[in-house]
Coordinates of C-alpha atoms in Angstrom, one line a residue:
X1 CA 71.8 16.6 -1.4
X2 CA 68.9 18.4 -0.2
X3 CA 65.3 16.2 -0.5
X4 CA 63.2 18.6 -2.5
X5 CA 60.6 15.5 -2.2
X6 CA 57.1 17.6 -0.6
X7 CA 55.3 15.2 1.6
X8 CA 51.9 14.0 0.1
X9 CA 49.7 13.2 3.1
X10 CA 48.4 15.2 6.2
X11 CA 45.2 16.0 7.5
X12 CA 43.4 19.2 9.2
X13 CA 45.3 19.4 13.0
X14 CA 47.8 17.1 12.4
X15 CA 51.8 17.3 11.1
X16 CA 52.1 16.4 7.9
X17 CA 54.3 12.9 7.3
X18 CA 56.5 12.0 5.0
X19 CA 54.6 9.3 2.8
X20 CA 55.4 9.8 -0.7
X21 CA 52.6 9.4 -3.8
X22 CA 53.7 7.3 -6.4
X23 CA 51.7 8.9 -8.7
X24 CA 53.3 12.5 -8.5
X25 CA 56.7 10.9 -7.9
X26 CA 57.1 7.8 -10.5
X27 CA 57.9 5.4 -7.7
X28 CA 56.8 1.7 -7.1
X29 CA 52.9 1.7 -7.7
X30 CA 52.7 -0.3 -4.6
X31 CA 53.2 2.2 -2.3
X32 CA 50.5 2.4 -0.2
X33 CA 49.8 4.9 3.0
X34 CA 50.3 3.9 6.4
X35 CA 47.2 3.0 8.8
X36 CA 46.2 5.3 11.4
X37 CA 45.3 3.2 14.5
X38 CA 42.8 5.1 16.6
X39 CA 42.4 8.1 14.8
X40 CA 40.1 11.0 16.2
X41 CA 36.2 11.1 14.8
X42 CA 37.1 14.1 12.8
X43 CA 40.3 12.9 11.1
X44 CA 37.8 9.6 10.1
X45 CA 35.4 11.8 9.1
X46 CA 37.8 14.1 6.4
X47 CA 39.1 10.3 5.1
X48 CA 36.1 9.3 4.6
X49 CA 35.3 12.4 2.5
X50 CA 38.9 11.7 0.7
X51 CA 38.4 7.8 -0.4
X52 CA 34.3 8.3 -1.7
X53 CA 35.5 11.2 -3.6
X54 CA 38.0 9.7 -5.2
X55 CA 36.4 6.7 -6.0
X56 CA 33.4 7.5 -7.3
X57 CA 34.8 10.4 -9.2
X58 CA 36.9 7.8 -10.6
X59 CA 33.3 6.0 -11.1
X60 CA 31.6 8.4 -12.8
X61 CA 34.3 8.7 -15.6
X62 CA 35.8 5.8 -15.9
X63 CA 34.6 2.2 -16.6
X64 CA 35.0 -1.2 -14.7
X65 CA 35.0 -2.0 -11.2
X66 CA 38.2 -0.7 -9.5
X67 CA 39.6 -2.1 -6.2
X68 CA 40.9 1.2 -4.2
X69 CA 44.1 -0.3 -4.6
X70 CA 43.9 1.3 -8.3
X71 CA 44.0 4.7 -7.0
X72 CA 46.4 4.3 -3.5
X73 CA 46.5 8.3 -4.1
X74 CA 43.3 9.0 -2.3
X75 CA 44.9 10.8 0.6
X76 CA 45.8 13.5 -1.7
X77 CA 42.5 14.6 -2.4
X78 CA 42.0 18.6 -0.8
X79 CA 38.6 18.8 1.4
X80 CA 36.6 20.5 -0.5
X81 CA 38.7 20.0 -3.9
X82 CA 36.9 22.7 -5.6
X83 CA 35.1 26.0 -4.6
X84 CA 31.5 27.6 -5.6
X85 CA 33.3 31.4 -4.6
X86 CA 35.4 30.9 -7.6
X87 CA 32.7 30.5 -10.1
X88 CA 32.6 26.9 -10.7
X89 CA 29.6 24.8 -11.3
X90 CA 29.4 21.1 -10.0
X91 CA 27.5 20.4 -13.6
X92 CA 31.4 21.2 -14.9
X93 CA 32.4 18.2 -13.1
X94 CA 29.4 15.6 -13.7
X95 CA 29.9 11.7 -15.3
X96 CA 31.7 11.7 -18.4
X97 CA 31.6 8.5 -19.6
X98 CA 31.6 8.0 -23.5
X99 CA 31.2 4.8 -23.9
X100 CA 29.0 1.3 -22.9
X101 CA 29.6 -1.4 -23.1
X102 CA 26.6 -2.7 -22.5
X103 CA 28.0 -6.4 -20.7
X104 CA 25.3 -8.9 -20.5
X105 CA 23.8 -10.1 -17.1
X106 CA 25.0 -13.5 -16.2
X107 CA 22.8 -16.0 -14.1
X108 CA 25.2 -17.2 -10.9
X109 CA 26.0 -20.3 -10.4
X110 CA 27.5 -20.3 -6.9
X111 CA 24.8 -21.7 -5.0
X112 CA 24.8 -25.3 -6.9
X113 CA 28.5 -25.2 -5.9
X114 CA 27.6 -24.8 -2.5
X115 CA 24.6 -28.1 -2.7
X116 CA 26.9 -30.3 -4.8
X117 CA 29.9 -29.6 -2.2
X118 CA 30.4 -33.0 0.0
X119 CA 33.1 -31.0 2.1
X120 CA 34.8 -27.6 2.0
X121 CA 37.6 -28.7 0.8
X122 CA 35.8 -28.9 -2.7
X123 CA 35.4 -25.4 -2.9
X124 CA 36.9 -22.2 -3.2
X125 CA 38.1 -20.3 0.2
X126 CA 34.9 -18.0 -0.2
X127 CA 32.8 -20.5 -0.7
X128 CA 33.7 -22.7 2.8
X129 CA 31.8 -20.2 5.5
X130 CA 28.4 -20.3 3.6
X131 CA 28.9 -23.9 3.3
X132 CA 29.6 -24.2 7.2
X133 CA 26.2 -21.9 7.7
X134 CA 24.4 -24.1 5.5
X135 CA 25.2 -27.2 7.5
X136 CA 23.9 -25.4 10.5
X137 CA 20.9 -24.2 9.0
X138 CA 19.9 -28.0 7.9
X139 CA 21.0 -29.6 11.6
X140 CA 18.4 -26.6 13.5
X141 CA 15.7 -26.7 10.9
X142 CA 15.5 -30.2 9.9
X143 CA 16.1 -31.4 13.7
X144 CA 14.3 -29.7 16.7
X145 CA 13.5 -26.8 14.7
X146 CA 9.7 -27.0 14.7
X147 CA 7.7 -25.7 17.8
X148 CA 7.3 -29.1 19.9
X149 CA 4.1 -30.6 20.0
X150 CA 3.4 -29.3 16.3
X151 CA 3.0 -31.8 13.2
X152 CA 4.5 -29.5 10.8
X153 CA 7.9 -30.5 9.0
X154 CA 11.1 -29.1 7.2
X155 CA 12.1 -30.1 4.1
X156 CA 15.2 -28.4 2.4
X157 CA 15.2 -28.1 -1.4
X158 CA 18.2 -26.1 -1.9
X159 CA 20.2 -23.1 -1.7
X160 CA 19.1 -19.8 -3.0
X161 CA 22.0 -17.7 -2.9
X162 CA 24.4 -16.3 -1.3
X163 CA 27.0 -12.8 -0.9
X164 CA 29.3 -11.8 1.6
X165 CA 27.2 -11.5 4.3
X166 CA 23.5 -13.5 4.4
X167 CA 22.7 -17.3 2.9
X168 CA 19.6 -17.9 1.5
X169 CA 17.6 -21.1 1.2
X170 CA 14.5 -22.6 0.1
X171 CA 12.1 -25.3 2.8
X172 CA 8.9 -26.2 2.2
X173 CA 6.7 -26.5 5.2
X174 CA 4.7 -28.8 5.3
X175 CA 1.4 -29.8 7.5
X176 CA 0.6 -33.3 6.1
X177 CA 0.8 -34.4 2.3
X178 CA -1.7 -31.9 1.0
X179 CA -1.0 -29.3 2.8
X180 CA 2.3 -27.3 2.7
X181 CA 4.4 -24.0 1.7
X182 CA 7.8 -23.0 0.3
X183 CA 9.2 -20.4 2.0
X184 CA 13.0 -18.9 1.8
X185 CA 15.1 -18.9 5.1
X186 CA 17.6 -15.9 5.1
X187 CA 20.6 -16.4 8.2
X188 CA 23.7 -14.5 7.9
X189 CA 27.2 -16.0 7.5
X190 CA 28.8 -15.4 10.5
X191 CA 26.9 -16.2 13.4
X192 CA 23.2 -17.3 14.5
X193 CA 22.9 -13.9 16.6
X194 CA 22.7 -11.1 13.7
X195 CA 21.8 -7.4 14.3
X196 CA 20.9 -6.5 10.6
X197 CA 18.6 -9.5 10.3
X198 CA 16.5 -7.5 13.5
X199 CA 17.1 -4.5 11.7
X200 CA 16.4 -5.7 8.4
X201 CA 12.8 -7.5 10.1
X202 CA 11.8 -3.9 11.8
X203 CA 11.9 -2.7 8.2
X204 CA 10.6 -5.0 6.4
X205 CA 7.4 -4.9 9.3
X206 CA 6.7 -1.4 8.3
X207 CA 6.0 -2.6 4.4
X208 CA 3.7 -5.3 6.0
X209 CA 0.5 -6.2 3.5
X210 CA 2.6 -4.6 -0.1
X211 CA 1.6 -6.8 -2.7
X212 CA 5.2 -5.9 -4.3
X213 CA 7.1 -6.2 -1.5
X214 CA 8.8 -9.6 -0.6
X215 CA 6.6 -10.3 3.3
X216 CA 7.9 -12.0 5.9
X217 CA 6.2 -15.2 6.7
X218 CA 3.7 -14.9 9.9
X219 CA 5.4 -17.7 12.4
X220 CA 2.5 -19.0 13.6
X221 CA 1.8 -20.5 10.1
X222 CA 5.4 -22.8 9.8
X223 CA 5.7 -23.9 13.4
X224 CA 8.3 -21.1 14.3
X225 CA 7.8 -19.1 17.5
X226 CA 7.7 -15.1 17.1
X227 CA 10.1 -12.5 18.6
X228 CA 8.0 -10.7 20.2
X229 CA 10.7 -7.7 21.2
X230 CA 13.2 -6.8 18.5
X231 CA 16.0 -4.5 20.2
X232 CA 16.9 -1.4 17.6
X233 CA 17.9 1.7 17.4
X234 CA 15.7 4.4 18.6
X235 CA 14.6 6.8 15.8
X236 CA 12.9 9.9 16.5
X237 CA 11.1 10.4 12.8
X238 CA 9.4 7.2 12.9
X239 CA 5.7 7.3 13.4
X240 CA 5.1 3.7 12.6
X241 CA 3.9 2.8 16.1
X242 CA 3.0 6.2 17.0
X243 CA -0.5 5.9 15.3
X244 CA -2.7 2.9 14.2
X245 CA -4.4 4.8 11.2
X246 CA -3.1 7.5 8.7
X247 CA -5.6 10.0 9.9
X248 CA -8.2 9.7 7.6
X249 CA -11.3 9.4 10.8
X250 CA -13.1 11.5 11.6
X251 CA -10.7 13.3 13.5
X252 CA -8.4 16.4 12.2
X253 CA -5.2 15.3 10.7
X254 CA -2.2 16.8 13.3
X255 CA -0.6 19.7 11.7
X256 CA 2.8 18.4 9.9
X257 CA 6.0 19.5 12.1
X258 CA 8.4 21.6 11.0
X259 CA 11.9 20.6 11.1
X260 CA 14.3 23.6 12.1
X261 CA 17.0 24.0 9.6
X262 CA 20.3 22.8 11.3
X263 CA 22.1 25.7 11.0
X264 CA 19.9 27.8 12.5
X265 CA 19.4 25.8 16.0
X266 CA 20.8 27.5 18.8
X267 CA 23.8 26.7 20.8
X268 CA 22.8 24.9 23.3
X269 CA 20.3 23.0 21.3
X270 CA 23.5 21.4 19.4
X271 CA 24.8 20.9 22.9
X272 CA 22.1 18.8 24.1
X273 CA 22.1 16.5 20.5
X274 CA 25.9 16.1 21.5
X275 CA 25.6 15.0 25.0
X276 CA 22.7 12.5 23.6
X277 CA 24.9 11.1 20.9
X278 CA 27.2 9.7 24.0
X279 CA 24.3 8.4 25.9
X280 CA 23.9 4.5 24.8
X281 CA 21.0 4.4 22.4
X282 CA 17.3 3.7 23.8
X283 CA 15.7 0.3 23.9
X284 CA 12.4 -1.0 23.9
X285 CA 13.2 -4.6 24.4
X286 CA 14.7 -7.3 27.1
X287 CA 18.3 -8.1 26.2
X288 CA 19.0 -10.6 23.8
X289 CA 19.2 -14.8 25.3
X290 CA 22.6 -16.1 24.7
X291 CA 21.1 -19.4 22.7
X292 CA 19.0 -16.9 20.4
X293 CA 18.9 -17.2 16.5
X294 CA 17.9 -15.1 14.1
X295 CA 16.9 -15.7 10.8
X296 CA 14.2 -14.3 8.5
X297 CA 11.5 -16.7 6.9
X298 CA 9.8 -14.9 3.7
X299 CA 7.9 -15.8 1.1
X300 CA 8.9 -18.0 -1.2
X301 CA 9.4 -15.9 -5.2
X302 CA 9.3 -19.1 -7.4
X303 CA 11.4 -18.0 -10.3
X304 CA 14.0 -16.1 -8.8
X305 CA 15.6 -12.9 -9.0
X306 CA 15.5 -10.7 -11.9
X307 CA 19.6 -10.9 -12.4
X308 CA 19.4 -14.7 -13.1
X309 CA 16.4 -15.0 -15.0
X310 CA 17.5 -11.7 -17.5
X311 CA 20.8 -14.0 -17.8
X312 CA 19.0 -17.4 -18.5
X313 CA 17.3 -15.6 -21.0
X314 CA 20.4 -14.0 -22.8
X315 CA 21.7 -17.4 -22.7
X316 CA 19.0 -18.9 -24.3
X317 CA 18.3 -15.8 -27.1
X318 CA 14.8 -15.4 -25.9
X319 CA 12.9 -12.3 -26.4
X320 CA 9.8 -10.2 -24.1
X321 CA 6.8 -9.3 -25.4
X322 CA 6.3 -5.2 -25.2
X323 CA 3.2 -4.9 -23.1
X324 CA 5.7 -7.0 -20.3
X325 CA 7.5 -4.0 -20.6
X326 CA 4.3 -1.1 -19.3
X327 CA 3.8 -4.4 -16.8
X328 CA 6.8 -5.3 -14.6
X329 CA 7.4 -0.5 -14.8
X330 CA 4.0 -0.4 -12.8
X331 CA 5.5 -2.9 -10.4
X332 CA 8.3 -1.7 -9.8
X333 CA 6.9 1.8 -9.7
X334 CA 4.1 0.4 -6.8
X335 CA 7.8 -0.5 -4.7
X336 CA 8.6 3.0 -4.6
X337 CA 5.0 3.6 -4.0
X338 CA 5.0 1.2 -1.2
X339 CA 8.3 3.0 0.8
X340 CA 6.8 6.2 0.5
X341 CA 3.3 5.1 1.8
X342 CA 3.2 2.3 3.9
X343 CA 0.0 0.1 3.1
X344 CA -0.1 -0.6 6.8
X345 CA -0.7 2.8 7.9
X346 CA -2.4 4.5 4.7
X347 CA -4.6 1.8 2.5
X348 CA -8.2 2.2 3.7
X349 CA -8.5 -1.3 3.3
X350 CA -5.6 -2.0 6.1
X351 CA -8.3 -3.0 9.0
X352 CA -9.5 -5.8 6.9
X353 CA -7.0 -7.3 5.3
X354 CA -7.2 -10.6 6.7
X355 CA -3.8 -11.7 6.0
X356 CA -3.9 -10.5 2.4
X357 CA -1.6 -8.2 0.4
X358 CA -2.8 -5.0 -0.5
X359 CA -2.0 -3.0 -3.9
X360 CA 0.0 0.0 -2.8
X361 CA -1.9 3.4 -3.7
X362 CA -1.7 7.2 -3.1
X363 CA -3.4 8.5 -0.1
X364 CA -5.9 11.2 -0.7
X365 CA -3.9 14.9 -0.1
X366 CA -5.4 15.3 3.1
X367 CA -3.3 12.8 4.7
X368 CA 0.0 12.1 2.2
X369 CA 2.1 14.9 4.3
X370 CA 2.3 12.4 6.3
X371 CA 4.6 10.1 3.8
X372 CA 7.7 8.5 5.0
X373 CA 11.3 9.0 3.1
X374 CA 12.4 5.6 3.2
X375 CA 15.1 4.6 0.8
X376 CA 16.2 1.3 0.5
X377 CA 20.0 1.5 -0.9
X378 CA 20.4 -1.8 -3.0
X379 CA 17.3 -1.7 -5.5
X380 CA 18.7 -3.3 -8.2
X381 CA 18.3 -6.6 -10.5
X382 CA 19.5 -8.8 -7.7
X383 CA 16.6 -8.3 -5.2
X384 CA 13.9 -7.2 -7.4
X385 CA 12.8 -10.8 -7.1
X386 CA 9.3 -12.6 -9.9
X387 CA 6.6 -14.6 -7.9
X388 CA 3.8 -16.7 -9.7
X389 CA 1.0 -15.8 -11.4
X390 CA -2.1 -15.4 -9.2
X391 CA -5.2 -15.6 -10.7
X392 CA -8.1 -13.2 -11.0
X393 CA -6.3 -9.8 -10.2
X394 CA -3.4 -7.8 -12.5
X395 CA -0.9 -10.7 -12.2
X396 CA -2.8 -13.8 -13.5
X397 CA -0.8 -13.8 -17.3
X398 CA 2.3 -11.5 -15.7
X399 CA 4.4 -12.7 -13.0
X400 CA 4.2 -9.9 -10.4
X401 CA 8.1 -8.3 -8.9
X402 CA 8.8 -7.7 -5.9
X403 CA 11.5 -6.0 -4.0
X404 CA 13.7 -7.6 -1.2
X405 CA 16.7 -7.4 0.8
X406 CA 16.2 -4.7 3.4
X407 CA 19.1 -4.6 5.0
X408 CA 20.0 -1.3 3.6
X409 CA 17.1 0.2 3.5
X410 CA 16.7 3.3 5.9
X411 CA 13.9 6.1 7.0
X412 CA 16.1 9.1 6.1
X413 CA 15.5 12.2 8.1
X414 CA 16.1 16.0 7.5
X415 CA 18.5 18.3 9.2
X416 CA 21.1 15.8 10.3
X417 CA 24.7 16.4 10.5
X418 CA 27.4 16.0 7.9
X419 CA 28.5 12.3 8.7
X420 CA 24.6 11.1 8.5
X421 CA 24.5 11.7 5.4
X422 CA 28.5 10.2 4.3
X423 CA 27.3 7.0 5.6
X424 CA 25.2 6.3 3.3
X425 CA 27.6 7.7 0.1
X426 CA 28.7 4.4 0.0
X427 CA 25.2 2.1 0.0
X428 CA 24.9 0.5 -3.4
X429 CA 26.3 -2.6 -5.8
X430 CA 28.4 -1.1 -8.3
X431 CA 26.3 0.3 -11.5
X432 CA 23.3 1.8 -9.4
X433 CA 25.1 4.5 -7.6
X434 CA 22.5 7.6 -7.9
X435 CA 23.8 11.3 -8.1
X436 CA 23.3 11.9 -4.5
X437 CA 25.8 9.4 -4.0
X438 CA 27.9 9.9 -7.0
X439 CA 27.4 13.4 -8.2
X440 CA 30.0 16.1 -8.2
X441 CA 28.5 18.3 -5.5
X442 CA 30.5 16.5 -3.3
X443 CA 33.7 17.6 -4.5
X444 CA 32.5 21.6 -2.8
X445 CA 31.6 20.3 0.8
X446 CA 33.7 20.8 3.4
X447 CA 35.2 17.9 6.0
X448 CA 32.8 18.9 8.9
X449 CA 31.3 15.7 11.0
X450 CA 29.1 17.9 12.9
X451 CA 28.2 20.5 10.2
X452 CA 25.0 21.6 8.5
X453 CA 26.9 21.3 5.1
X454 CA 24.9 18.6 3.4
X455 CA 21.1 18.6 5.0
X456 CA 20.3 21.1 2.2
X457 CA 22.2 20.2 -0.6
X458 CA 20.0 19.9 -3.7
X459 CA 22.1 16.7 -5.2
X460 CA 24.6 15.2 -3.0
X461 CA 23.1 13.4 0.1
X462 CA 19.6 14.8 -0.9
X463 CA 18.3 11.1 0.0
X464 CA 14.7 10.2 -0.3
X465 CA 12.1 8.8 -2.3
X466 CA 13.5 10.2 -6.0
X467 CA 16.3 7.9 -4.9
X468 CA 14.4 4.7 -5.4
X469 CA 12.8 6.2 -8.9
X470 CA 16.2 6.6 -10.3
X471 CA 17.1 3.1 -8.8
X472 CA 13.6 1.9 -10.2
X473 CA 14.3 3.3 -13.9
X474 CA 18.1 1.3 -14.2
X475 CA 16.3 -1.8 -12.9
X476 CA 13.8 -1.2 -16.0
X477 CA 16.8 -0.6 -18.4
X478 CA 17.8 -3.8 -17.1
X479 CA 15.3 -5.7 -18.2
X480 CA 14.9 -3.8 -21.5
X481 CA 18.0 -4.5 -22.8
X482 CA 19.0 -7.2 -20.9
X483 CA 22.0 -5.9 -19.8
X484 CA 23.7 -3.6 -16.7
X485 CA 23.4 0.0 -16.9
X486 CA 25.8 2.4 -18.3
X487 CA 29.1 3.4 -15.8
X488 CA 29.9 5.1 -15.8
X489 CA 27.0 7.2 -16.3
X490 CA 25.7 8.5 -19.9
X491 CA 25.4 12.4 -19.4
X492 CA 23.0 13.8 -21.8
X493 CA 20.4 16.3 -21.8
X494 CA 16.5 16.2 -22.7
X495 CA 13.8 19.0 -23.6
X496 CA 10.3 18.6 -21.6
X497 CA 7.0 19.3 -23.0
X498 CA 7.6 22.6 -21.4
X499 CA 10.4 24.0 -22.5
X500 CA 13.0 23.5 -19.9
X501 CA 16.3 20.8 -20.7
X502 CA 17.3 19.2 -17.7
X503 CA 20.6 16.9 -17.7
X504 CA 20.2 13.1 -17.6
X505 CA 21.8 10.0 -17.5
X506 CA 18.8 8.7 -19.7
X507 CA 19.0 10.6 -23.0
X508 CA 20.5 8.0 -25.3
X509 CA 17.0 6.1 -24.5
X510 CA 15.6 9.3 -26.7
X511 CA 17.3 8.5 -30.0
X512 CA 14.4 6.8 -32.2
X513 CA 16.9 4.5 -34.5
X514 CA 18.8 2.5 -31.5
X515 CA 15.9 2.9 -29.6
X516 CA 12.5 2.5 -31.6
X517 CA 12.3 -1.2 -30.8
X518 CA 10.8 0.0 -27.3
X519 CA 7.8 2.2 -26.2
X520 CA 8.7 5.6 -26.9
X521 CA 6.4 6.8 -23.8
X522 CA 8.3 4.4 -21.6
X523 CA 11.3 5.4 -22.7
X524 CA 10.0 9.3 -22.2
X525 CA 9.1 8.1 -18.8
X526 CA 12.9 6.5 -17.7
X527 CA 15.0 9.5 -19.2
X528 CA 13.2 11.8 -16.9
X529 CA 13.6 9.4 -13.5
X530 CA 17.7 9.4 -14.7
X531 CA 17.1 13.7 -14.2
X532 CA 20.8 14.6 -12.2
X533 CA 18.8 16.4 -10.1
X534 CA 16.6 14.8 -7.7
X535 CA 13.7 17.6 -7.7
X536 CA 14.0 17.2 -11.7
X537 CA 12.8 13.7 -12.0
X538 CA 8.8 12.7 -11.4
X539 CA 7.3 12.1 -7.8
X540 CA 6.0 8.9 -7.2
X541 CA 2.5 10.1 -6.8
X542 CA 2.8 11.1 -10.9
X543 CA 4.4 7.6 -11.9
X544 CA 1.8 6.2 -10.7
X545 CA -0.6 7.9 -12.1
X546 CA 1.2 7.4 -15.8
X547 CA 1.9 4.2 -15.2
X548 CA -1.4 2.9 -14.8
X549 CA -2.4 4.5 -17.8
X550 CA 0.0 3.4 -19.5
X551 CA -0.2 -0.5 -18.5
X552 CA -3.8 0.0 -19.6
X553 CA -3.1 0.9 -23.2
X554 CA -0.1 -1.7 -23.6
X555 CA -2.8 -4.2 -21.9
X556 CA -5.4 -2.9 -24.3
X557 CA -3.1 -2.1 -27.9
X558 CA 0.2 -4.5 -27.4
X559 CA 0.8 -8.0 -27.2
X560 CA -2.3 -10.7 -27.0
X561 CA -3.2 -12.4 -23.9
X562 CA -2.1 -15.5 -25.9
X563 CA 1.6 -13.9 -26.3
X564 CA 1.9 -13.2 -23.2
X565 CA 1.1 -16.7 -22.1
X566 CA 3.6 -18.5 -25.2
X567 CA 6.1 -16.4 -23.6
X568 CA 5.3 -17.2 -19.9
X569 CA 5.4 -21.0 -21.0
X570 CA 8.4 -20.8 -23.2
X571 CA 10.9 -18.5 -21.5
X572 CA 10.2 -18.4 -17.3
X573 CA 8.3 -22.1 -17.5
X574 CA 11.8 -23.4 -18.5
X575 CA 13.1 -23.1 -22.8
X576 CA 14.6 -25.0 -24.1
X577 CA 18.9 -24.8 -23.3
X578 CA 20.5 -27.2 -26.1
X579 CA 21.1 -24.9 -29.8
X580 CA 18.9 -28.0 -31.1
X581 CA 16.2 -27.1 -28.8
X582 CA 15.9 -23.8 -29.9
X583 CA 16.3 -24.3 -33.1
X584 CA 13.5 -26.7 -33.2
X585 CA 11.7 -24.7 -31.3
X586 CA 12.0 -21.7 -33.7
X587 CA 10.6 -23.7 -36.7
X588 CA 7.5 -24.4 -35.0
X589 CA 4.2 -22.7 -35.9
X590 CA 3.1 -21.6 -32.9
X591 CA 6.4 -19.7 -32.2
X592 CA 6.6 -18.6 -35.7
X593 CA 3.2 -17.1 -34.7
X594 CA 4.0 -15.2 -31.6
X595 CA 4.9 -11.4 -31.5
X596 CA 6.8 -11.4 -28.8
X597 CA 9.7 -8.9 -29.4
X598 CA 13.5 -10.4 -29.3
X599 CA 16.0 -8.4 -27.0
X600 CA 18.5 -8.7 -29.8
X601 CA 21.0 -7.6 -26.6
X602 CA 24.3 -8.4 -29.8
X603 CA 22.7 -5.2 -32.1
X604 CA 22.0 -3.1 -29.5
X605 CA 23.8 0.6 -30.6
X606 CA 27.5 1.3 -28.4
X607 CA 27.4 4.8 -27.5
X608 CA 29.5 7.7 -27.0
X609 CA 29.3 11.5 -25.8
X610 CA 30.0 14.1 -28.5
X611 CA 32.7 16.6 -27.4
X612 CA 33.2 18.3 -30.2
X613 CA 32.0 21.2 -29.0
X614 CA 33.0 21.7 -25.3
X615 CA 30.6 24.8 -25.0
X616 CA 27.5 22.6 -25.7
X617 CA 25.9 20.3 -23.5
X618 CA 27.2 17.0 -24.6
X619 CA 25.0 15.4 -26.6
X620 CA 24.3 11.5 -27.2
X621 CA 25.1 10.4 -30.7
X622 CA 25.0 6.5 -32.0
X623 CA 28.3 5.6 -33.6
X624 CA 28.5 2.2 -34.1
X625 CA 26.7 -1.2 -33.4
X626 CA 28.3 -4.8 -32.6

């Protein structure tokens, strides 16, 4: 009897193998493609395109976190899937989300588990390795960790958190009973030696003195020897070490370097690039010692990350004054500005900083062309931290927000080969992908590892400051709603003041009936920041100007200073956790006089997408309330 089943899996230049799709044939769903050992780089690039197109195609159309085993037929994905020559447009294949579950932010309690455990058999399997690393950290910093001859002592406080690769601990470094400094120590879980921590340290040093970026604590303050040379990959477009100034002296600025489009490079230049890829990267540092211990000592954010803070507010039923929304949005904007205009290079007071942090600014246009293109790639509520109050500045009554964890950050370069941009497509937590990563434009791109198909794309792989802006808007939505962002994204449209209609994933914010509790100007700017096309999002320069003006308006017209102080004392410093205490507090005259607006997460609307007229742009509409 003839076998009519067709092989479902093969790669360019490779014979197809008799592996059959369980989705096509209705076979056992546990059937998965066999691993291919030692696959050539071109085939590996092809597979990665298949895997990510399938994964993020699912992400932008279906809700929930799904393991790759849930779609074992990813290897059937044709590359490219669609063709522009056939008249198809990427807009026809964009996010089709039609429901927002509005999953509330939840505080994590895994850190307390490590501190409470006496032995690893009291912990689940995933927490045992972090627990052993915690014991190593306690031993190193608790005995012999300080520089010989120093009178500084390290006192362990608690675990701040841990993830797949990192462990963070709270320490207090004291120099006598009256002098001390709280710090956060970050180590890798797998061992003391870590190239990723070295790389994160190098990226953080580019942002030295940034007020809204978590800073590395100078080693001389805590009696730890500084590492002078950090071996990192050489980056030809990084000018952080080329200049100590940003060009605002009497010497005229240098002309901006024009990068030749990749597809226009002559053949000999491409051959030269290929030969350089095969060489070992040049290092400016000496070889690492065998007993090297890599760790980061960072400034301590006393109120933790936004996910835990907002999660606790959800549990306590707390609210937030509207004035804080604009102040915190300005913090997020300044974090984006810092990654575009490094204060250590562009701030006019950079030579007179004397250890103090500098507020992020946009420099004069004569030197702004030298702006950087750092993308965080992990910008979410888990990596935005809340500091304390700083008397005498903008955060005297409202806590400052600071961005941390630059382990995935990168200065994106122009005109690189396709594999360069594909490598950054997977770098984000589940709910915080940007259109540059999940957009259907990827499905029109052929698989050519060394090709020039992506470098000139309008959306796919077009990472930049606009990517940070998109993620900052998602974080702000979480602050306003107490929920994770919509996943899949809710695609809609909005009309700008000049009559231009744009595709945005924040159109639902413009529904006054559902979101009228929040300031309209803030909702409008967030909807623009969530535009699908990066060139339609506002620039960091526009956002900073807009944020400063509206924050001043909010401080003058919205909640009073007393309202904000009450909120800080009640919700930040420690709200009661028992229902009885919450009931008593709600009946107090002080609580009744507060004008703080409650989040009321339970009454926020659930959204659907109107597809009654398929030819029209999809319009977000409210369908019910929970």
